[in-house]
Amino acid sequence: MKLGLAAASYELVSSIPSILSYFGPSSASRRATWTAIAAHEEHLQSILLEYLNKRDDVTVYGVKDGNKELRVPVVSFSVKGRGSKEIVEKVDGMSEMGIRWGHFYSKRLVDDVLGQEGEGV
């Protein structure tokens, strides 16, 4: 048994040198890497949002535009008549997209504000 109260995971800590290497040796290269990642996320998110926004049976929560200046690269949505878990299982079965369902530590927000009790978004 491993109990680490308020301690960092040694596996994650040991990955830090590799992550820093990936981002490059200088602050300019690190900025360029972050800029490239943000542009890639914005592109992928825009494709997904364009598809979701065209559907009458889908509700997208938050900003409906993929602009990286307006939103973080997380898309929360629900499909009328379908459970979130069902959607995730179908997408997981046919793609490599990172998709999850639930409340994500924001149960009151998802239940009370978004009205998505049960499986969440």
Short mmCIF file of N, CA and C in Angstrom, two decimals:
data_model
loop_
_atom_site.label_atom_id
_atom_site.label_comp_id
_atom_site.label_asym_id
_atom_site.label_seq_id
_atom_site.Cartn_x
_atom_site.Cartn_y
_atom_site.Cartn_z
N MET A 1 0.84 -1.18 0.00
CA MET A 1 0.00 0.00 0.00
C MET A 1 0.88 1.24 0.00
N LYS A 2 0.50 2.22 -0.77
CA LYS A 2 1.22 3.49 -0.83
C LYS A 2 0.28 4.59 -0.38
N LEU A 3 0.67 5.31 0.64
CA LEU A 3 -0.13 6.42 1.14
C LEU A 3 0.73 7.67 1.06
N GLY A 4 0.33 8.61 0.23
CA GLY A 4 1.13 9.82 0.05
C GLY A 4 0.29 11.05 0.27
N LEU A 5 0.05 11.39 1.51
CA LEU A 5 -0.75 12.57 1.82
C LEU A 5 0.04 13.83 1.53
N ALA A 6 -0.47 14.65 0.64
CA ALA A 6 0.14 15.94 0.28
C ALA A 6 1.54 15.79 -0.28
N ALA A 7 1.83 14.64 -0.83
CA ALA A 7 3.15 14.42 -1.43
C ALA A 7 2.98 14.25 -2.94
N ALA A 8 3.99 14.66 -3.67
CA ALA A 8 3.96 14.52 -5.11
C ALA A 8 4.19 13.06 -5.50
N SER A 9 3.57 12.65 -6.58
CA SER A 9 3.79 11.31 -7.12
C SER A 9 5.21 11.25 -7.68
N TYR A 10 5.99 10.29 -7.20
CA TYR A 10 7.38 10.21 -7.68
C TYR A 10 7.45 9.89 -9.15
N GLU A 11 6.45 9.18 -9.68
CA GLU A 11 6.43 8.90 -11.11
C GLU A 11 6.31 10.19 -11.92
N LEU A 12 5.40 11.06 -11.46
CA LEU A 12 5.20 12.33 -12.17
C LEU A 12 6.40 13.25 -12.00
N VAL A 13 6.94 13.31 -10.80
CA VAL A 13 8.12 14.15 -10.55
C VAL A 13 9.29 13.71 -11.42
N SER A 14 9.45 12.41 -11.58
CA SER A 14 10.58 11.92 -12.37
C SER A 14 10.43 12.23 -13.86
N SER A 15 9.21 12.57 -14.31
CA SER A 15 9.00 12.90 -15.72
C SER A 15 9.35 14.35 -16.04
N ILE A 16 9.56 15.18 -15.05
CA ILE A 16 9.78 16.61 -15.28
C ILE A 16 10.98 16.89 -16.18
N PRO A 17 12.14 16.26 -16.01
CA PRO A 17 13.25 16.55 -16.93
C PRO A 17 12.91 16.27 -18.40
N SER A 18 12.17 15.20 -18.66
CA SER A 18 11.80 14.90 -20.05
C SER A 18 10.82 15.93 -20.60
N ILE A 19 9.92 16.37 -19.77
CA ILE A 19 8.96 17.40 -20.21
C ILE A 19 9.69 18.69 -20.53
N LEU A 20 10.61 19.09 -19.66
CA LEU A 20 11.38 20.31 -19.91
C LEU A 20 12.19 20.19 -21.19
N SER A 21 12.76 19.03 -21.43
CA SER A 21 13.52 18.81 -22.66
C SER A 21 12.63 18.96 -23.90
N TYR A 22 11.41 18.43 -23.81
CA TYR A 22 10.47 18.53 -24.91
C TYR A 22 10.17 19.99 -25.26
N PHE A 23 10.06 20.83 -24.25
CA PHE A 23 9.72 22.23 -24.48
C PHE A 23 10.91 23.06 -24.95
N GLY A 24 12.10 22.54 -24.88
CA GLY A 24 13.26 23.24 -25.42
C GLY A 24 14.09 23.94 -24.37
N PRO A 25 15.33 24.28 -24.74
CA PRO A 25 16.29 24.81 -23.76
C PRO A 25 16.12 26.29 -23.42
N SER A 26 15.48 27.05 -24.29
CA SER A 26 15.40 28.49 -24.05
C SER A 26 13.96 28.92 -23.82
N SER A 27 13.79 30.11 -23.26
CA SER A 27 12.42 30.61 -23.05
C SER A 27 11.73 30.85 -24.38
N ALA A 28 12.50 31.23 -25.41
CA ALA A 28 11.90 31.44 -26.73
C ALA A 28 11.37 30.12 -27.30
N SER A 29 12.13 29.04 -27.16
CA SER A 29 11.67 27.75 -27.68
C SER A 29 10.48 27.23 -26.87
N ARG A 30 10.47 27.50 -25.57
CA ARG A 30 9.33 27.08 -24.75
C ARG A 30 8.07 27.83 -25.16
N ARG A 31 8.21 29.13 -25.41
CA ARG A 31 7.06 29.92 -25.88
C ARG A 31 6.56 29.39 -27.22
N ALA A 32 7.48 29.08 -28.11
CA ALA A 32 7.10 28.57 -29.42
C ALA A 32 6.37 27.23 -29.31
N THR A 33 6.84 26.38 -28.41
CA THR A 33 6.18 25.08 -28.21
C THR A 33 4.78 25.27 -27.66
N TRP A 34 4.62 26.12 -26.64
CA TRP A 34 3.28 26.39 -26.09
C TRP A 34 2.37 26.99 -27.14
N THR A 35 2.89 27.87 -27.97
CA THR A 35 2.10 28.50 -29.03
C THR A 35 1.62 27.44 -30.02
N ALA A 36 2.52 26.52 -30.39
CA ALA A 36 2.16 25.45 -31.33
C ALA A 36 1.11 24.52 -30.72
N ILE A 37 1.27 24.19 -29.45
CA ILE A 37 0.28 23.33 -28.78
C ILE A 37 -1.07 24.01 -28.73
N ALA A 38 -1.10 25.28 -28.37
CA ALA A 38 -2.36 26.03 -28.29
C ALA A 38 -3.04 26.12 -29.66
N ALA A 39 -2.26 26.34 -30.71
CA ALA A 39 -2.83 26.42 -32.06
C ALA A 39 -3.42 25.07 -32.48
N HIS A 40 -2.73 23.99 -32.14
CA HIS A 40 -3.22 22.65 -32.46
C HIS A 40 -4.52 22.35 -31.70
N GLU A 41 -4.54 22.67 -30.42
CA GLU A 41 -5.75 22.48 -29.61
C GLU A 41 -6.92 23.29 -30.17
N GLU A 42 -6.62 24.54 -30.54
CA GLU A 42 -7.66 25.41 -31.09
C GLU A 42 -8.24 24.81 -32.38
N HIS A 43 -7.38 24.29 -33.24
CA HIS A 43 -7.81 23.69 -34.50
C HIS A 43 -8.72 22.48 -34.24
N LEU A 44 -8.26 21.57 -33.38
CA LEU A 44 -9.05 20.36 -33.08
C LEU A 44 -10.38 20.72 -32.43
N GLN A 45 -10.34 21.63 -31.48
CA GLN A 45 -11.54 22.05 -30.77
C GLN A 45 -12.53 22.71 -31.73
N SER A 46 -12.04 23.50 -32.66
CA SER A 46 -12.91 24.17 -33.62
C SER A 46 -13.64 23.17 -34.50
N ILE A 47 -12.95 22.11 -34.92
CA ILE A 47 -13.59 21.07 -35.73
C ILE A 47 -14.71 20.40 -34.95
N LEU A 48 -14.42 20.03 -33.70
CA LEU A 48 -15.43 19.38 -32.87
C LEU A 48 -16.61 20.31 -32.62
N LEU A 49 -16.34 21.55 -32.26
CA LEU A 49 -17.42 22.49 -31.97
C LEU A 49 -18.27 22.78 -33.20
N GLU A 50 -17.65 22.87 -34.36
CA GLU A 50 -18.41 23.09 -35.59
C GLU A 50 -19.40 21.95 -35.80
N TYR A 51 -18.93 20.72 -35.60
CA TYR A 51 -19.80 19.56 -35.75
C TYR A 51 -20.93 19.57 -34.71
N LEU A 52 -20.57 19.77 -33.45
CA LEU A 52 -21.57 19.74 -32.38
C LEU A 52 -22.60 20.85 -32.53
N ASN A 53 -22.14 22.04 -32.91
CA ASN A 53 -23.05 23.20 -33.02
C ASN A 53 -24.05 23.05 -34.17
N LYS A 54 -23.76 22.21 -35.16
CA LYS A 54 -24.68 21.99 -36.28
C LYS A 54 -25.83 21.06 -35.90
N ARG A 55 -25.67 20.34 -34.82
CA ARG A 55 -26.67 19.33 -34.43
C ARG A 55 -27.75 19.94 -33.54
N ASP A 56 -29.01 19.69 -33.89
CA ASP A 56 -30.13 20.19 -33.09
C ASP A 56 -30.28 19.45 -31.77
N ASP A 57 -29.75 18.24 -31.69
CA ASP A 57 -29.91 17.43 -30.49
C ASP A 57 -28.75 17.57 -29.50
N VAL A 58 -27.83 18.49 -29.76
CA VAL A 58 -26.65 18.67 -28.90
C VAL A 58 -26.69 20.05 -28.25
N THR A 59 -26.38 20.07 -26.95
CA THR A 59 -26.19 21.32 -26.22
C THR A 59 -24.73 21.42 -25.85
N VAL A 60 -24.07 22.48 -26.30
CA VAL A 60 -22.68 22.75 -25.93
C VAL A 60 -22.72 23.75 -24.79
N TYR A 61 -21.99 23.46 -23.71
CA TYR A 61 -21.96 24.35 -22.55
C TYR A 61 -20.75 25.26 -22.65
N GLY A 62 -20.97 26.54 -22.41
CA GLY A 62 -19.89 27.51 -22.49
C GLY A 62 -19.81 28.14 -23.87
N VAL A 63 -18.69 28.77 -24.14
CA VAL A 63 -18.46 29.44 -25.42
C VAL A 63 -18.52 28.42 -26.54
N LYS A 64 -19.23 28.75 -27.59
CA LYS A 64 -19.43 27.80 -28.68
C LYS A 64 -18.41 27.95 -29.80
N ASP A 65 -17.46 28.81 -29.62
CA ASP A 65 -16.41 29.09 -30.60
C ASP A 65 -15.11 28.46 -30.12
N GLY A 66 -14.30 27.95 -31.04
CA GLY A 66 -13.05 27.29 -30.67
C GLY A 66 -11.88 28.22 -30.42
N ASN A 67 -12.10 29.51 -30.48
CA ASN A 67 -11.03 30.50 -30.29
C ASN A 67 -10.32 30.29 -28.96
N LYS A 68 -9.01 30.05 -29.01
CA LYS A 68 -8.23 29.77 -27.80
C LYS A 68 -8.17 30.95 -26.84
N GLU A 69 -8.50 32.13 -27.31
CA GLU A 69 -8.54 33.30 -26.43
C GLU A 69 -9.83 33.37 -25.62
N LEU A 70 -10.83 32.58 -26.02
CA LEU A 70 -12.14 32.63 -25.38
C LEU A 70 -12.42 31.44 -24.48
N ARG A 71 -11.72 30.33 -24.68
CA ARG A 71 -12.01 29.13 -23.92
C ARG A 71 -10.78 28.24 -23.77
N VAL A 72 -10.81 27.39 -22.75
CA VAL A 72 -9.75 26.39 -22.59
C VAL A 72 -10.10 25.21 -23.48
N PRO A 73 -9.16 24.33 -23.78
CA PRO A 73 -9.43 23.22 -24.71
C PRO A 73 -10.20 22.06 -24.07
N VAL A 74 -11.34 22.37 -23.51
CA VAL A 74 -12.24 21.36 -22.94
C VAL A 74 -13.63 21.67 -23.47
N VAL A 75 -14.31 20.67 -24.01
CA VAL A 75 -15.64 20.87 -24.55
C VAL A 75 -16.62 20.01 -23.75
N SER A 76 -17.59 20.66 -23.14
CA SER A 76 -18.63 19.96 -22.39
C SER A 76 -19.93 20.06 -23.19
N PHE A 77 -20.59 18.92 -23.37
CA PHE A 77 -21.83 18.90 -24.14
C PHE A 77 -22.71 17.75 -23.69
N SER A 78 -23.96 17.82 -24.06
CA SER A 78 -24.89 16.72 -23.84
C SER A 78 -25.70 16.50 -25.11
N VAL A 79 -26.23 15.28 -25.25
CA VAL A 79 -27.03 14.93 -26.42
C VAL A 79 -28.43 14.56 -25.93
N LYS A 80 -29.41 15.24 -26.47
CA LYS A 80 -30.80 15.03 -26.06
C LYS A 80 -31.18 13.56 -26.26
N GLY A 81 -31.74 12.96 -25.20
CA GLY A 81 -32.21 11.58 -25.29
C GLY A 81 -31.13 10.53 -25.12
N ARG A 82 -29.91 10.94 -24.86
CA ARG A 82 -28.79 9.99 -24.69
C ARG A 82 -28.06 10.31 -23.40
N GLY A 83 -27.59 9.28 -22.72
CA GLY A 83 -26.79 9.47 -21.53
C GLY A 83 -25.35 9.77 -21.89
N SER A 84 -24.68 10.53 -21.06
CA SER A 84 -23.28 10.88 -21.31
C SER A 84 -22.39 9.65 -21.36
N LYS A 85 -22.65 8.70 -20.48
CA LYS A 85 -21.86 7.47 -20.46
C LYS A 85 -21.99 6.72 -21.79
N GLU A 86 -23.19 6.64 -22.32
CA GLU A 86 -23.43 5.97 -23.60
C GLU A 86 -22.63 6.62 -24.73
N ILE A 87 -22.64 7.95 -24.77
CA ILE A 87 -21.91 8.67 -25.81
C ILE A 87 -20.42 8.36 -25.71
N VAL A 88 -19.88 8.43 -24.49
CA VAL A 88 -18.45 8.18 -24.29
C VAL A 88 -18.09 6.76 -24.71
N GLU A 89 -18.88 5.78 -24.33
CA GLU A 89 -18.58 4.40 -24.69
C GLU A 89 -18.59 4.19 -26.20
N LYS A 90 -19.53 4.84 -26.89
CA LYS A 90 -19.57 4.71 -28.36
C LYS A 90 -18.35 5.35 -29.01
N VAL A 91 -18.00 6.56 -28.57
CA VAL A 91 -16.85 7.26 -29.15
C VAL A 91 -15.56 6.50 -28.83
N ASP A 92 -15.41 6.04 -27.58
CA ASP A 92 -14.23 5.27 -27.20
C ASP A 92 -14.08 4.01 -28.06
N GLY A 93 -15.20 3.40 -28.44
CA GLY A 93 -15.15 2.17 -29.22
C GLY A 93 -14.76 2.36 -30.67
N MET A 94 -14.79 3.60 -31.14
CA MET A 94 -14.52 3.82 -32.57
C MET A 94 -13.44 4.85 -32.86
N SER A 95 -12.81 5.40 -31.81
CA SER A 95 -11.78 6.42 -32.07
C SER A 95 -10.76 6.44 -30.95
N GLU A 96 -9.76 7.27 -31.12
CA GLU A 96 -8.75 7.47 -30.08
C GLU A 96 -8.92 8.82 -29.40
N MET A 97 -10.08 9.42 -29.55
CA MET A 97 -10.37 10.72 -28.95
C MET A 97 -10.43 10.57 -27.43
N GLY A 98 -9.84 11.52 -26.72
CA GLY A 98 -9.92 11.53 -25.26
C GLY A 98 -11.25 12.12 -24.83
N ILE A 99 -12.17 11.27 -24.43
CA ILE A 99 -13.51 11.74 -24.06
C ILE A 99 -13.92 11.04 -22.77
N ARG A 100 -14.53 11.80 -21.87
CA ARG A 100 -14.94 11.27 -20.57
C ARG A 100 -16.33 11.80 -20.22
N TRP A 101 -16.96 11.19 -19.26
CA TRP A 101 -18.27 11.64 -18.79
C TRP A 101 -18.23 11.78 -17.27
N GLY A 102 -19.09 12.62 -16.74
CA GLY A 102 -19.18 12.76 -15.31
C GLY A 102 -19.29 14.20 -14.85
N HIS A 103 -19.00 14.40 -13.56
CA HIS A 103 -19.08 15.72 -12.95
C HIS A 103 -17.73 16.40 -12.83
N PHE A 104 -16.65 15.63 -12.88
CA PHE A 104 -15.29 16.17 -12.86
C PHE A 104 -15.04 17.11 -11.67
N TYR A 105 -15.41 16.63 -10.49
CA TYR A 105 -15.22 17.37 -9.23
C TYR A 105 -16.02 18.66 -9.17
N SER A 106 -17.04 18.79 -10.00
CA SER A 106 -17.90 19.99 -10.01
C SER A 106 -19.37 19.58 -9.98
N LYS A 107 -19.70 18.71 -9.05
CA LYS A 107 -21.05 18.15 -9.00
C LYS A 107 -22.13 19.22 -8.89
N ARG A 108 -21.96 20.18 -7.99
CA ARG A 108 -22.99 21.22 -7.84
C ARG A 108 -23.13 22.04 -9.12
N LEU A 109 -22.03 22.37 -9.77
CA LEU A 109 -22.09 23.13 -11.02
C LEU A 109 -22.85 22.33 -12.08
N VAL A 110 -22.47 21.07 -12.26
CA VAL A 110 -23.11 20.25 -13.29
C VAL A 110 -24.58 20.00 -12.97
N ASP A 111 -24.88 19.71 -11.71
CA ASP A 111 -26.27 19.45 -11.33
C ASP A 111 -27.12 20.71 -11.30
N ASP A 112 -26.67 21.71 -10.56
CA ASP A 112 -27.50 22.89 -10.27
C ASP A 112 -27.48 23.95 -11.37
N VAL A 113 -26.34 24.15 -12.00
CA VAL A 113 -26.24 25.21 -13.03
C VAL A 113 -26.56 24.66 -14.42
N LEU A 114 -25.95 23.52 -14.75
CA LEU A 114 -26.16 22.95 -16.09
C LEU A 114 -27.40 22.06 -16.14
N GLY A 115 -27.91 21.64 -14.98
CA GLY A 115 -29.09 20.79 -14.95
C GLY A 115 -28.85 19.40 -15.48
N GLN A 116 -27.64 18.90 -15.30
CA GLN A 116 -27.27 17.58 -15.83
C GLN A 116 -27.03 16.57 -14.72
N GLU A 117 -28.02 16.40 -13.88
CA GLU A 117 -27.91 15.44 -12.77
C GLU A 117 -27.71 14.03 -13.31
N GLY A 118 -27.19 13.17 -12.48
CA GLY A 118 -27.00 11.77 -12.87
C GLY A 118 -25.62 11.55 -13.43
N GLU A 119 -25.52 11.36 -14.73
CA GLU A 119 -24.25 11.03 -15.37
C GLU A 119 -23.37 12.26 -15.64
N GLY A 120 -23.93 13.44 -15.49
CA GLY A 120 -23.16 14.64 -15.77
C GLY A 120 -23.06 14.93 -17.25
N VAL A 121 -21.96 15.51 -17.65
CA VAL A 121 -21.75 15.86 -19.06
C VAL A 121 -20.73 14.94 -19.69
#
